[in-house]
Amino acid sequence: MSTPTRRLVALTVGFVMIFMGLVGGSLGRVSAAPADATTARPVTGIARPCAVEHPWPADASLAQIRDQLARNTGLALVGPGWTEQRNRPLVQIIWQTVDALGCTSYLDVITRSHPGLELNAAPIRGWALGDWGLTRPGALTLDLAKWQAPLKSGDEGRLVRLFVHELGHAWSRTPQAQPVYDRFATLHARIGNFSDYGRGSVNENFSEVIGYYVARCATGNPYDTRVKNKGQYDPYYELVKQHVFDGHEFGPAVGQAADCTSTGGSLPAPTVARTPKTVKAVPDAEAPVTRVIKESLDR
């Protein structure tokens, strides 16, 4: 082979190698994209959560998890229940539920209007699993000892509903909520009760339609059946969808049963750009929460 021919061959091989390297690099970058950029991982009790932003820190101590959850949410975590070892799976449900809401403004609205709001993991007198402003003024109290029974029965969705329901009482007392709450009151006068628990109370019904909207895997979810739901709950669903959760749906359309298999079902979460947030828990004395009333006592 002559010298000019050898040079031509070498040059050709060089171009081919560069081209293949570029193509291979592009393909490698595509396949390396994080899975949760476009889809959500399964979250117990929620069929279609937001994409994961804060993975559960399985190797951390409960004290470390409590402190990190406070930083993630801007809420103050108080009470002995956060660091009791038997409550670890319950704390995980709360952690993952908070993260599953992250592509919506739900928690941001609450923390802006209620700076210093406490999540109190402590005993509650009587039968209630949770309450807002009753056990501890200005706090959302969760009796995690009573949560053990639903956990053992496999109804984690009930616990998700309860937690989101209680947060709903705080959300309903924000400036952003007033026109939404007024609209709901009008709908409630026409449609009636959403669940047996909320019977007779506009306030409790409002928190129920919010709690069940997120916890589509809760047993007996009224959104999942048209035996009892003849379409009358569709306005509740649409109101919460558009004005509480910014259009994000945590399950299939109202009237359809959610796929709550251990793999998270076949419902990919839509791509939602999550805005990075820097939050800080505010000390209790700086901003007490006002308007304390006797509130939700979960069945």
PDB file of C-alpha atoms in Angstrom:
ATOM      1  CA  MET A   1       0.000   0.000   0.000  1.00  0.00           C
ATOM      2  CA  SER A   2       1.413   3.361  -1.038  1.00  0.00           C
ATOM      3  CA  THR A   3       2.046   6.119   1.489  1.00  0.00           C
ATOM      4  CA  PRO A   4      -0.802   8.378   0.204  1.00  0.00           C
ATOM      5  CA  THR A   5      -3.214   5.418   0.384  1.00  0.00           C
ATOM      6  CA  ARG A   6      -2.152   4.595   3.960  1.00  0.00           C
ATOM      7  CA  ARG A   7      -2.728   8.217   4.961  1.00  0.00           C
ATOM      8  CA  LEU A   8      -6.199   8.191   3.386  1.00  0.00           C
ATOM      9  CA  VAL A   9      -7.147   4.981   5.197  1.00  0.00           C
ATOM     10  CA  ALA A  10      -5.870   6.316   8.518  1.00  0.00           C
ATOM     11  CA  LEU A  11      -7.788   9.554   8.058  1.00  0.00           C
ATOM     12  CA  THR A  12     -10.986   7.654   7.206  1.00  0.00           C
ATOM     13  CA  VAL A  13     -10.647   5.380  10.230  1.00  0.00           C
ATOM     14  CA  GLY A  14     -10.077   8.415  12.416  1.00  0.00           C
ATOM     15  CA  PHE A  15     -13.263  10.109  11.248  1.00  0.00           C
ATOM     16  CA  VAL A  16     -15.248   6.889  11.786  1.00  0.00           C
ATOM     17  CA  MET A  17     -13.905   6.519  15.339  1.00  0.00           C
ATOM     18  CA  ILE A  18     -14.737  10.133  16.184  1.00  0.00           C
ATOM     19  CA  PHE A  19     -18.246   9.758  14.759  1.00  0.00           C
ATOM     20  CA  MET A  20     -18.887   6.535  16.672  1.00  0.00           C
ATOM     21  CA  GLY A  21     -17.600   8.104  19.840  1.00  0.00           C
ATOM     22  CA  LEU A  22     -19.980  11.031  19.496  1.00  0.00           C
ATOM     23  CA  VAL A  23     -22.951   8.786  18.782  1.00  0.00           C
ATOM     24  CA  GLY A  24     -22.059   6.406  21.583  1.00  0.00           C
ATOM     25  CA  GLY A  25     -21.674   9.282  23.997  1.00  0.00           C
ATOM     26  CA  SER A  26     -25.087  10.663  23.074  1.00  0.00           C
ATOM     27  CA  LEU A  27     -26.729   7.303  23.511  1.00  0.00           C
ATOM     28  CA  GLY A  28     -24.977   6.828  26.808  1.00  0.00           C
ATOM     29  CA  ARG A  29     -26.208  10.163  28.064  1.00  0.00           C
ATOM     30  CA  VAL A  30     -29.796   9.393  27.072  1.00  0.00           C
ATOM     31  CA  SER A  31     -29.816   6.011  28.799  1.00  0.00           C
ATOM     32  CA  ALA A  32     -28.243   7.499  31.916  1.00  0.00           C
ATOM     33  CA  ALA A  33     -31.071   9.993  32.463  1.00  0.00           C
ATOM     34  CA  PRO A  34     -32.541   9.573  35.943  1.00  0.00           C
ATOM     35  CA  ALA A  35     -35.686   7.468  35.876  1.00  0.00           C
ATOM     36  CA  ASP A  36     -37.630   9.750  38.160  1.00  0.00           C
ATOM     37  CA  ALA A  37     -37.194  12.754  35.871  1.00  0.00           C
ATOM     38  CA  THR A  38     -40.300  11.665  33.996  1.00  0.00           C
ATOM     39  CA  THR A  39     -41.905   8.995  36.137  1.00  0.00           C
ATOM     40  CA  ALA A  40     -42.678   8.569  39.781  1.00  0.00           C
ATOM     41  CA  ARG A  41     -41.624   5.701  41.966  1.00  0.00           C
ATOM     42  CA  PRO A  42     -44.357   3.854  43.881  1.00  0.00           C
ATOM     43  CA  VAL A  43     -45.397   5.476  47.146  1.00  0.00           C
ATOM     44  CA  THR A  44     -47.523   3.492  49.569  1.00  0.00           C
ATOM     45  CA  GLY A  45     -51.134   4.696  49.476  1.00  0.00           C
ATOM     46  CA  ILE A  46     -50.639   6.932  46.424  1.00  0.00           C
ATOM     47  CA  ALA A  47     -51.049   5.570  42.911  1.00  0.00           C
ATOM     48  CA  ARG A  48     -49.477   8.486  41.057  1.00  0.00           C
ATOM     49  CA  PRO A  49     -47.087  10.520  43.229  1.00  0.00           C
ATOM     50  CA  CYS A  50     -44.908  13.377  42.131  1.00  0.00           C
ATOM     51  CA  ALA A  51     -41.412  12.385  41.054  1.00  0.00           C
ATOM     52  CA  VAL A  52     -39.017  11.671  43.910  1.00  0.00           C
ATOM     53  CA  GLU A  53     -37.057  14.657  45.167  1.00  0.00           C
ATOM     54  CA  HIS A  54     -36.004  13.417  48.607  1.00  0.00           C
ATOM     55  CA  PRO A  55     -35.517   9.616  48.662  1.00  0.00           C
ATOM     56  CA  TRP A  56     -36.234   7.906  51.975  1.00  0.00           C
ATOM     57  CA  PRO A  57     -32.932   7.853  53.946  1.00  0.00           C
ATOM     58  CA  ALA A  58     -33.143   4.226  55.015  1.00  0.00           C
ATOM     59  CA  ASP A  59     -29.787   4.194  56.798  1.00  0.00           C
ATOM     60  CA  ALA A  60     -30.353   7.349  58.866  1.00  0.00           C
ATOM     61  CA  SER A  61     -31.429   7.390  62.492  1.00  0.00           C
ATOM     62  CA  LEU A  62     -34.944   8.537  63.329  1.00  0.00           C
ATOM     63  CA  ALA A  63     -33.559  11.687  64.946  1.00  0.00           C
ATOM     64  CA  GLN A  64     -31.681  12.489  61.738  1.00  0.00           C
ATOM     65  CA  ILE A  65     -34.777  11.734  59.664  1.00  0.00           C
ATOM     66  CA  ARG A  66     -36.914  13.999  61.859  1.00  0.00           C
ATOM     67  CA  ASP A  67     -34.468  16.875  61.473  1.00  0.00           C
ATOM     68  CA  GLN A  68     -34.152  16.386  57.711  1.00  0.00           C
ATOM     69  CA  LEU A  69     -37.917  16.185  57.247  1.00  0.00           C
ATOM     70  CA  ALA A  70     -38.247  19.479  59.097  1.00  0.00           C
ATOM     71  CA  ARG A  71     -35.736  21.039  56.721  1.00  0.00           C
ATOM     72  CA  ASN A  72     -37.490  19.543  53.684  1.00  0.00           C
ATOM     73  CA  THR A  73     -40.896  20.892  54.676  1.00  0.00           C
ATOM     74  CA  GLY A  74     -40.304  24.034  56.722  1.00  0.00           C
ATOM     75  CA  LEU A  75     -42.490  22.522  59.450  1.00  0.00           C
ATOM     76  CA  ALA A  76     -41.411  22.086  63.063  1.00  0.00           C
ATOM     77  CA  LEU A  77     -41.463  18.419  64.089  1.00  0.00           C
ATOM     78  CA  VAL A  78     -42.156  18.030  67.799  1.00  0.00           C
ATOM     79  CA  GLY A  79     -43.274  15.263  70.141  1.00  0.00           C
ATOM     80  CA  PRO A  80     -41.745  11.947  71.205  1.00  0.00           C
ATOM     81  CA  GLY A  81     -43.282   9.824  68.442  1.00  0.00           C
ATOM     82  CA  TRP A  82     -40.747  10.796  65.787  1.00  0.00           C
ATOM     83  CA  THR A  83     -37.901   8.882  67.435  1.00  0.00           C
ATOM     84  CA  GLU A  84     -39.723   5.776  68.707  1.00  0.00           C
ATOM     85  CA  GLN A  85     -38.309   2.852  66.734  1.00  0.00           C
ATOM     86  CA  ARG A  86     -41.652   1.071  66.285  1.00  0.00           C
ATOM     87  CA  ASN A  87     -42.888   4.156  64.415  1.00  0.00           C
ATOM     88  CA  ARG A  88     -40.191   3.972  61.742  1.00  0.00           C
ATOM     89  CA  PRO A  89     -42.520   2.609  58.990  1.00  0.00           C
ATOM     90  CA  LEU A  90     -45.076   5.309  59.902  1.00  0.00           C
ATOM     91  CA  VAL A  91     -42.479   8.061  59.696  1.00  0.00           C
ATOM     92  CA  GLN A  92     -41.540   6.649  56.294  1.00  0.00           C
ATOM     93  CA  ILE A  93     -45.169   6.971  55.129  1.00  0.00           C
ATOM     94  CA  ILE A  94     -45.202  10.609  56.249  1.00  0.00           C
ATOM     95  CA  TRP A  95     -41.833  11.316  54.585  1.00  0.00           C
ATOM     96  CA  GLN A  96     -42.893   9.769  51.280  1.00  0.00           C
ATOM     97  CA  THR A  97     -46.314  11.431  51.351  1.00  0.00           C
ATOM     98  CA  VAL A  98     -44.698  14.848  51.798  1.00  0.00           C
ATOM     99  CA  ASP A  99     -42.332  14.136  48.909  1.00  0.00           C
ATOM    100  CA  ALA A 100     -45.212  12.845  46.765  1.00  0.00           C
ATOM    101  CA  LEU A 101     -46.833  16.299  47.041  1.00  0.00           C
ATOM    102  CA  GLY A 102     -43.680  18.134  46.017  1.00  0.00           C
ATOM    103  CA  CYS A 103     -44.631  19.027  42.441  1.00  0.00           C
ATOM    104  CA  THR A 104     -47.671  20.928  43.738  1.00  0.00           C
ATOM    105  CA  SER A 105     -47.976  24.112  45.800  1.00  0.00           C
ATOM    106  CA  TYR A 106     -49.935  22.374  48.592  1.00  0.00           C
ATOM    107  CA  LEU A 107     -47.275  22.482  51.320  1.00  0.00           C
ATOM    108  CA  ASP A 108     -45.800  25.783  50.149  1.00  0.00           C
ATOM    109  CA  VAL A 109     -49.173  27.503  50.591  1.00  0.00           C
ATOM    110  CA  ILE A 110     -49.464  26.057  54.100  1.00  0.00           C
ATOM    111  CA  THR A 111     -45.980  27.005  55.276  1.00  0.00           C
ATOM    112  CA  ARG A 112     -46.227  30.536  53.875  1.00  0.00           C
ATOM    113  CA  SER A 113     -49.476  31.211  55.722  1.00  0.00           C
ATOM    114  CA  HIS A 114     -48.649  29.258  58.890  1.00  0.00           C
ATOM    115  CA  PRO A 115     -44.967  29.868  59.657  1.00  0.00           C
ATOM    116  CA  GLY A 116     -43.918  27.788  62.628  1.00  0.00           C
ATOM    117  CA  LEU A 117     -46.673  25.218  62.074  1.00  0.00           C
ATOM    118  CA  GLU A 118     -45.876  22.102  64.099  1.00  0.00           C
ATOM    119  CA  LEU A 119     -46.253  18.424  63.294  1.00  0.00           C
ATOM    120  CA  ASN A 120     -46.724  16.957  66.740  1.00  0.00           C
ATOM    121  CA  ALA A 121     -46.207  13.190  67.074  1.00  0.00           C
ATOM    122  CA  ALA A 122     -47.815  12.591  70.449  1.00  0.00           C
ATOM    123  CA  PRO A 123     -50.715  10.795  72.155  1.00  0.00           C
ATOM    124  CA  ILE A 124     -54.274  12.056  71.639  1.00  0.00           C
ATOM    125  CA  ARG A 125     -56.993  11.454  74.217  1.00  0.00           C
ATOM    126  CA  GLY A 126     -59.843   9.268  73.061  1.00  0.00           C
ATOM    127  CA  TRP A 127     -60.110   7.409  69.771  1.00  0.00           C
ATOM    128  CA  ALA A 128     -58.731   9.989  67.317  1.00  0.00           C
ATOM    129  CA  LEU A 129     -55.710   9.167  65.149  1.00  0.00           C
ATOM    130  CA  GLY A 130     -55.080  12.823  64.344  1.00  0.00           C
ATOM    131  CA  ASP A 131     -56.368  16.329  64.977  1.00  0.00           C
ATOM    132  CA  TRP A 132     -55.755  19.942  64.037  1.00  0.00           C
ATOM    133  CA  GLY A 133     -55.411  22.469  66.856  1.00  0.00           C
ATOM    134  CA  LEU A 134     -57.136  20.398  69.538  1.00  0.00           C
ATOM    135  CA  THR A 135     -54.440  18.415  71.354  1.00  0.00           C
ATOM    136  CA  ARG A 136     -51.844  21.147  70.869  1.00  0.00           C
ATOM    137  CA  PRO A 137     -52.947  24.649  69.811  1.00  0.00           C
ATOM    138  CA  GLY A 138     -51.525  25.646  66.458  1.00  0.00           C
ATOM    139  CA  ALA A 139     -50.315  22.131  65.692  1.00  0.00           C
ATOM    140  CA  LEU A 140     -51.254  19.138  63.603  1.00  0.00           C
ATOM    141  CA  THR A 141     -51.082  16.220  66.063  1.00  0.00           C
ATOM    142  CA  LEU A 142     -50.651  12.625  64.929  1.00  0.00           C
ATOM    143  CA  ASP A 143     -51.067   9.762  67.397  1.00  0.00           C
ATOM    144  CA  LEU A 144     -48.662   7.308  65.790  1.00  0.00           C
ATOM    145  CA  ALA A 145     -49.403   4.643  68.395  1.00  0.00           C
ATOM    146  CA  LYS A 146     -52.951   4.467  67.016  1.00  0.00           C
ATOM    147  CA  TRP A 147     -51.581   4.341  63.469  1.00  0.00           C
ATOM    148  CA  GLN A 148     -50.171   0.882  64.158  1.00  0.00           C
ATOM    149  CA  ALA A 149     -53.543  -0.855  63.667  1.00  0.00           C
ATOM    150  CA  PRO A 150     -54.188   0.464  60.103  1.00  0.00           C
ATOM    151  CA  LEU A 151     -50.556  -0.291  59.274  1.00  0.00           C
ATOM    152  CA  LYS A 152     -50.898  -3.900  60.426  1.00  0.00           C
ATOM    153  CA  SER A 153     -54.166  -4.280  58.500  1.00  0.00           C
ATOM    154  CA  GLY A 154     -52.448  -3.168  55.283  1.00  0.00           C
ATOM    155  CA  ASP A 155     -54.448   0.042  54.842  1.00  0.00           C
ATOM    156  CA  GLU A 156     -51.541   2.457  54.505  1.00  0.00           C
ATOM    157  CA  GLY A 157     -53.750   4.524  52.212  1.00  0.00           C
ATOM    158  CA  ARG A 158     -55.915   5.411  55.210  1.00  0.00           C
ATOM    159  CA  LEU A 159     -52.868   6.900  56.937  1.00  0.00           C
ATOM    160  CA  VAL A 160     -51.950   8.921  53.858  1.00  0.00           C
ATOM    161  CA  ARG A 161     -55.531  10.205  53.683  1.00  0.00           C
ATOM    162  CA  LEU A 162     -55.503  11.108  57.359  1.00  0.00           C
ATOM    163  CA  PHE A 163     -52.241  13.038  57.086  1.00  0.00           C
ATOM    164  CA  VAL A 164     -53.274  14.945  53.958  1.00  0.00           C
ATOM    165  CA  HIS A 165     -56.748  15.532  55.468  1.00  0.00           C
ATOM    166  CA  GLU A 166     -55.276  17.191  58.568  1.00  0.00           C
ATOM    167  CA  LEU A 167     -52.978  19.323  56.426  1.00  0.00           C
ATOM    168  CA  GLY A 168     -56.130  20.288  54.533  1.00  0.00           C
ATOM    169  CA  HIS A 169     -57.442  22.086  57.617  1.00  0.00           C
ATOM    170  CA  ALA A 170     -54.319  24.238  57.616  1.00  0.00           C
ATOM    171  CA  TRP A 171     -54.592  24.806  53.835  1.00  0.00           C
ATOM    172  CA  SER A 172     -58.218  25.914  54.164  1.00  0.00           C
ATOM    173  CA  ARG A 173     -57.103  28.728  56.498  1.00  0.00           C
ATOM    174  CA  THR A 174     -54.886  30.509  54.005  1.00  0.00           C
ATOM    175  CA  PRO A 175     -55.680  33.572  51.865  1.00  0.00           C
ATOM    176  CA  GLN A 176     -55.369  31.482  48.703  1.00  0.00           C
ATOM    177  CA  ALA A 177     -57.956  29.024  49.995  1.00  0.00           C
ATOM    178  CA  GLN A 178     -60.821  31.420  50.697  1.00  0.00           C
ATOM    179  CA  PRO A 179     -62.363  31.588  47.202  1.00  0.00           C
ATOM    180  CA  VAL A 180     -61.830  27.825  46.755  1.00  0.00           C
ATOM    181  CA  TYR A 181     -63.445  27.077  50.099  1.00  0.00           C
ATOM    182  CA  ASP A 182     -66.378  29.358  49.280  1.00  0.00           C
ATOM    183  CA  ARG A 183     -66.871  27.559  45.978  1.00  0.00           C
ATOM    184  CA  PHE A 184     -66.731  24.220  47.768  1.00  0.00           C
ATOM    185  CA  ALA A 185     -69.361  25.354  50.274  1.00  0.00           C
ATOM    186  CA  THR A 186     -71.670  26.187  47.364  1.00  0.00           C
ATOM    187  CA  LEU A 187     -71.058  22.779  45.790  1.00  0.00           C
ATOM    188  CA  HIS A 188     -71.590  21.039  49.121  1.00  0.00           C
ATOM    189  CA  ALA A 189     -74.973  22.693  49.555  1.00  0.00           C
ATOM    190  CA  ARG A 190     -75.999  21.167  46.232  1.00  0.00           C
ATOM    191  CA  ILE A 191     -74.125  17.833  46.173  1.00  0.00           C
ATOM    192  CA  GLY A 192     -74.017  16.888  49.837  1.00  0.00           C
ATOM    193  CA  ASN A 193     -71.616  14.811  51.911  1.00  0.00           C
ATOM    194  CA  PHE A 194     -68.599  13.189  50.325  1.00  0.00           C
ATOM    195  CA  SER A 195     -67.920  10.644  53.073  1.00  0.00           C
ATOM    196  CA  ASP A 196     -69.663   9.343  56.171  1.00  0.00           C
ATOM    197  CA  TYR A 197     -67.020  10.927  58.378  1.00  0.00           C
ATOM    198  CA  GLY A 198     -67.552  14.402  56.974  1.00  0.00           C
ATOM    199  CA  ARG A 199     -71.303  14.209  57.365  1.00  0.00           C
ATOM    200  CA  GLY A 200     -72.846  17.521  58.392  1.00  0.00           C
ATOM    201  CA  SER A 201     -69.647  19.563  58.240  1.00  0.00           C
ATOM    202  CA  VAL A 202     -68.504  21.614  55.255  1.00  0.00           C
ATOM    203  CA  ASN A 203     -65.058  21.916  56.818  1.00  0.00           C
ATOM    204  CA  GLU A 204     -64.610  18.172  57.324  1.00  0.00           C
ATOM    205  CA  ASN A 205     -65.982  17.378  53.881  1.00  0.00           C
ATOM    206  CA  PHE A 206     -63.498  19.780  52.334  1.00  0.00           C
ATOM    207  CA  SER A 207     -60.571  18.033  54.042  1.00  0.00           C
ATOM    208  CA  GLU A 208     -62.025  14.652  53.071  1.00  0.00           C
ATOM    209  CA  VAL A 209     -62.188  15.458  49.358  1.00  0.00           C
ATOM    210  CA  ILE A 210     -58.556  16.633  49.603  1.00  0.00           C
ATOM    211  CA  GLY A 211     -57.346  13.619  51.587  1.00  0.00           C
ATOM    212  CA  TYR A 212     -58.991  11.033  49.345  1.00  0.00           C
ATOM    213  CA  TYR A 213     -57.848  12.906  46.215  1.00  0.00           C
ATOM    214  CA  VAL A 214     -54.239  12.147  47.139  1.00  0.00           C
ATOM    215  CA  ALA A 215     -54.751   8.780  48.852  1.00  0.00           C
ATOM    216  CA  ARG A 216     -56.407   7.037  45.911  1.00  0.00           C
ATOM    217  CA  CYS A 217     -55.307   3.692  47.404  1.00  0.00           C
ATOM    218  CA  ALA A 218     -57.229   4.225  50.643  1.00  0.00           C
ATOM    219  CA  THR A 219     -59.797   1.492  51.231  1.00  0.00           C
ATOM    220  CA  GLY A 220     -63.297   2.573  50.193  1.00  0.00           C
ATOM    221  CA  ASN A 221     -62.155   5.719  48.382  1.00  0.00           C
ATOM    222  CA  PRO A 222     -65.384   7.432  47.207  1.00  0.00           C
ATOM    223  CA  TYR A 223     -63.666   8.593  44.006  1.00  0.00           C
ATOM    224  CA  ASP A 224     -63.085   5.003  42.885  1.00  0.00           C
ATOM    225  CA  THR A 225     -66.633   3.719  42.443  1.00  0.00           C
ATOM    226  CA  ARG A 226     -69.747   4.748  40.603  1.00  0.00           C
ATOM    227  CA  VAL A 227     -71.944   2.426  42.636  1.00  0.00           C
ATOM    228  CA  LYS A 228     -72.243   5.118  45.274  1.00  0.00           C
ATOM    229  CA  ASN A 229     -70.696   7.848  43.146  1.00  0.00           C
ATOM    230  CA  LYS A 230     -73.073   8.513  40.244  1.00  0.00           C
ATOM    231  CA  GLY A 231     -70.880  11.311  38.963  1.00  0.00           C
ATOM    232  CA  GLN A 232     -71.996  13.754  41.635  1.00  0.00           C
ATOM    233  CA  TYR A 233     -68.464  13.935  43.078  1.00  0.00           C
ATOM    234  CA  ASP A 234     -66.880  15.007  39.791  1.00  0.00           C
ATOM    235  CA  PRO A 235     -67.164  18.731  40.672  1.00  0.00           C
ATOM    236  CA  TYR A 236     -65.369  18.094  43.980  1.00  0.00           C
ATOM    237  CA  TYR A 237     -62.599  16.267  42.144  1.00  0.00           C
ATOM    238  CA  GLU A 238     -62.145  18.977  39.546  1.00  0.00           C
ATOM    239  CA  LEU A 239     -62.148  21.748  42.144  1.00  0.00           C
ATOM    240  CA  VAL A 240     -59.390  20.086  44.164  1.00  0.00           C
ATOM    241  CA  LYS A 241     -57.459  19.121  41.046  1.00  0.00           C
ATOM    242  CA  GLN A 242     -57.329  22.620  39.603  1.00  0.00           C
ATOM    243  CA  HIS A 243     -57.225  24.845  42.671  1.00  0.00           C
ATOM    244  CA  VAL A 244     -55.498  22.820  45.381  1.00  0.00           C
ATOM    245  CA  PHE A 245     -53.043  20.568  43.518  1.00  0.00           C
ATOM    246  CA  ASP A 246     -52.267  22.643  40.424  1.00  0.00           C
ATOM    247  CA  GLY A 247     -53.659  20.105  37.983  1.00  0.00           C
ATOM    248  CA  HIS A 248     -51.657  17.107  39.210  1.00  0.00           C
ATOM    249  CA  GLU A 249     -53.699  13.914  39.551  1.00  0.00           C
ATOM    250  CA  PHE A 250     -52.642  11.231  42.026  1.00  0.00           C
ATOM    251  CA  GLY A 251     -54.595   8.475  40.298  1.00  0.00           C
ATOM    252  CA  PRO A 252     -56.848   7.751  37.333  1.00  0.00           C
ATOM    253  CA  ALA A 253     -59.950   9.724  36.447  1.00  0.00           C
ATOM    254  CA  VAL A 254     -62.714   9.950  39.027  1.00  0.00           C
ATOM    255  CA  GLY A 255     -64.911   6.862  38.921  1.00  0.00           C
ATOM    256  CA  GLN A 256     -62.024   4.525  38.100  1.00  0.00           C
ATOM    257  CA  ALA A 257     -60.207   2.308  40.585  1.00  0.00           C
ATOM    258  CA  ALA A 258     -56.540   3.125  41.093  1.00  0.00           C
ATOM    259  CA  ASP A 259     -53.902   0.455  40.461  1.00  0.00           C
ATOM    260  CA  CYS A 260     -52.332   0.086  43.883  1.00  0.00           C
ATOM    261  CA  THR A 261     -50.081  -2.902  43.264  1.00  0.00           C
ATOM    262  CA  SER A 262     -46.709  -3.100  44.945  1.00  0.00           C
ATOM    263  CA  THR A 263     -45.023  -2.006  41.697  1.00  0.00           C
ATOM    264  CA  GLY A 264     -46.937   1.237  41.636  1.00  0.00           C
ATOM    265  CA  GLY A 265     -49.189   0.217  38.766  1.00  0.00           C
ATOM    266  CA  SER A 266     -48.895   1.383  35.182  1.00  0.00           C
ATOM    267  CA  LEU A 267     -49.611   5.047  35.733  1.00  0.00           C
ATOM    268  CA  PRO A 268     -46.548   7.131  34.916  1.00  0.00           C
ATOM    269  CA  ALA A 269     -46.458  10.551  36.518  1.00  0.00           C
ATOM    270  CA  PRO A 270     -46.383  13.419  34.039  1.00  0.00           C
ATOM    271  CA  THR A 271     -43.169  15.360  33.690  1.00  0.00           C
ATOM    272  CA  VAL A 272     -43.410  18.176  36.209  1.00  0.00           C
ATOM    273  CA  ALA A 273     -40.603  20.652  36.745  1.00  0.00           C
ATOM    274  CA  ARG A 274     -39.952  20.874  40.453  1.00  0.00           C
ATOM    275  CA  THR A 275     -38.832  24.286  41.620  1.00  0.00           C
ATOM    276  CA  PRO A 276     -35.938  23.975  44.079  1.00  0.00           C
ATOM    277  CA  LYS A 277     -37.019  25.276  47.461  1.00  0.00           C
ATOM    278  CA  THR A 278     -34.991  26.411  50.423  1.00  0.00           C
ATOM    279  CA  VAL A 279     -37.106  26.149  53.527  1.00  0.00           C
ATOM    280  CA  LYS A 280     -36.394  26.854  57.146  1.00  0.00           C
ATOM    281  CA  ALA A 281     -38.372  25.901  60.219  1.00  0.00           C
ATOM    282  CA  VAL A 282     -39.402  29.020  62.124  1.00  0.00           C
ATOM    283  CA  PRO A 283     -39.013  28.954  65.934  1.00  0.00           C
ATOM    284  CA  ASP A 284     -42.308  28.666  67.795  1.00  0.00           C
ATOM    285  CA  ALA A 285     -42.210  32.088  69.415  1.00  0.00           C
ATOM    286  CA  GLU A 286     -41.756  33.988  66.169  1.00  0.00           C
ATOM    287  CA  ALA A 287     -45.056  33.181  64.516  1.00  0.00           C
ATOM    288  CA  PRO A 288     -47.812  31.462  66.463  1.00  0.00           C
ATOM    289  CA  VAL A 289     -50.691  30.040  64.468  1.00  0.00           C
ATOM    290  CA  THR A 290     -54.009  31.670  65.294  1.00  0.00           C
ATOM    291  CA  ARG A 291     -57.659  30.641  65.054  1.00  0.00           C
ATOM    292  CA  VAL A 292     -57.453  27.369  66.936  1.00  0.00           C
ATOM    293  CA  ILE A 293     -60.679  25.395  66.774  1.00  0.00           C
ATOM    294  CA  LYS A 294     -61.738  21.859  67.536  1.00  0.00           C
ATOM    295  CA  GLU A 295     -61.002  19.989  64.360  1.00  0.00           C
ATOM    296  CA  SER A 296     -60.745  16.678  62.596  1.00  0.00           C
ATOM    297  CA  LEU A 297     -60.891  13.519  64.701  1.00  0.00           C
ATOM    298  CA  ASP A 298     -60.151  10.687  62.305  1.00  0.00           C
ATOM    299  CA  ARG A 299     -62.180   7.524  62.630  1.00  0.00           C
TER     300      ARG A 299
END
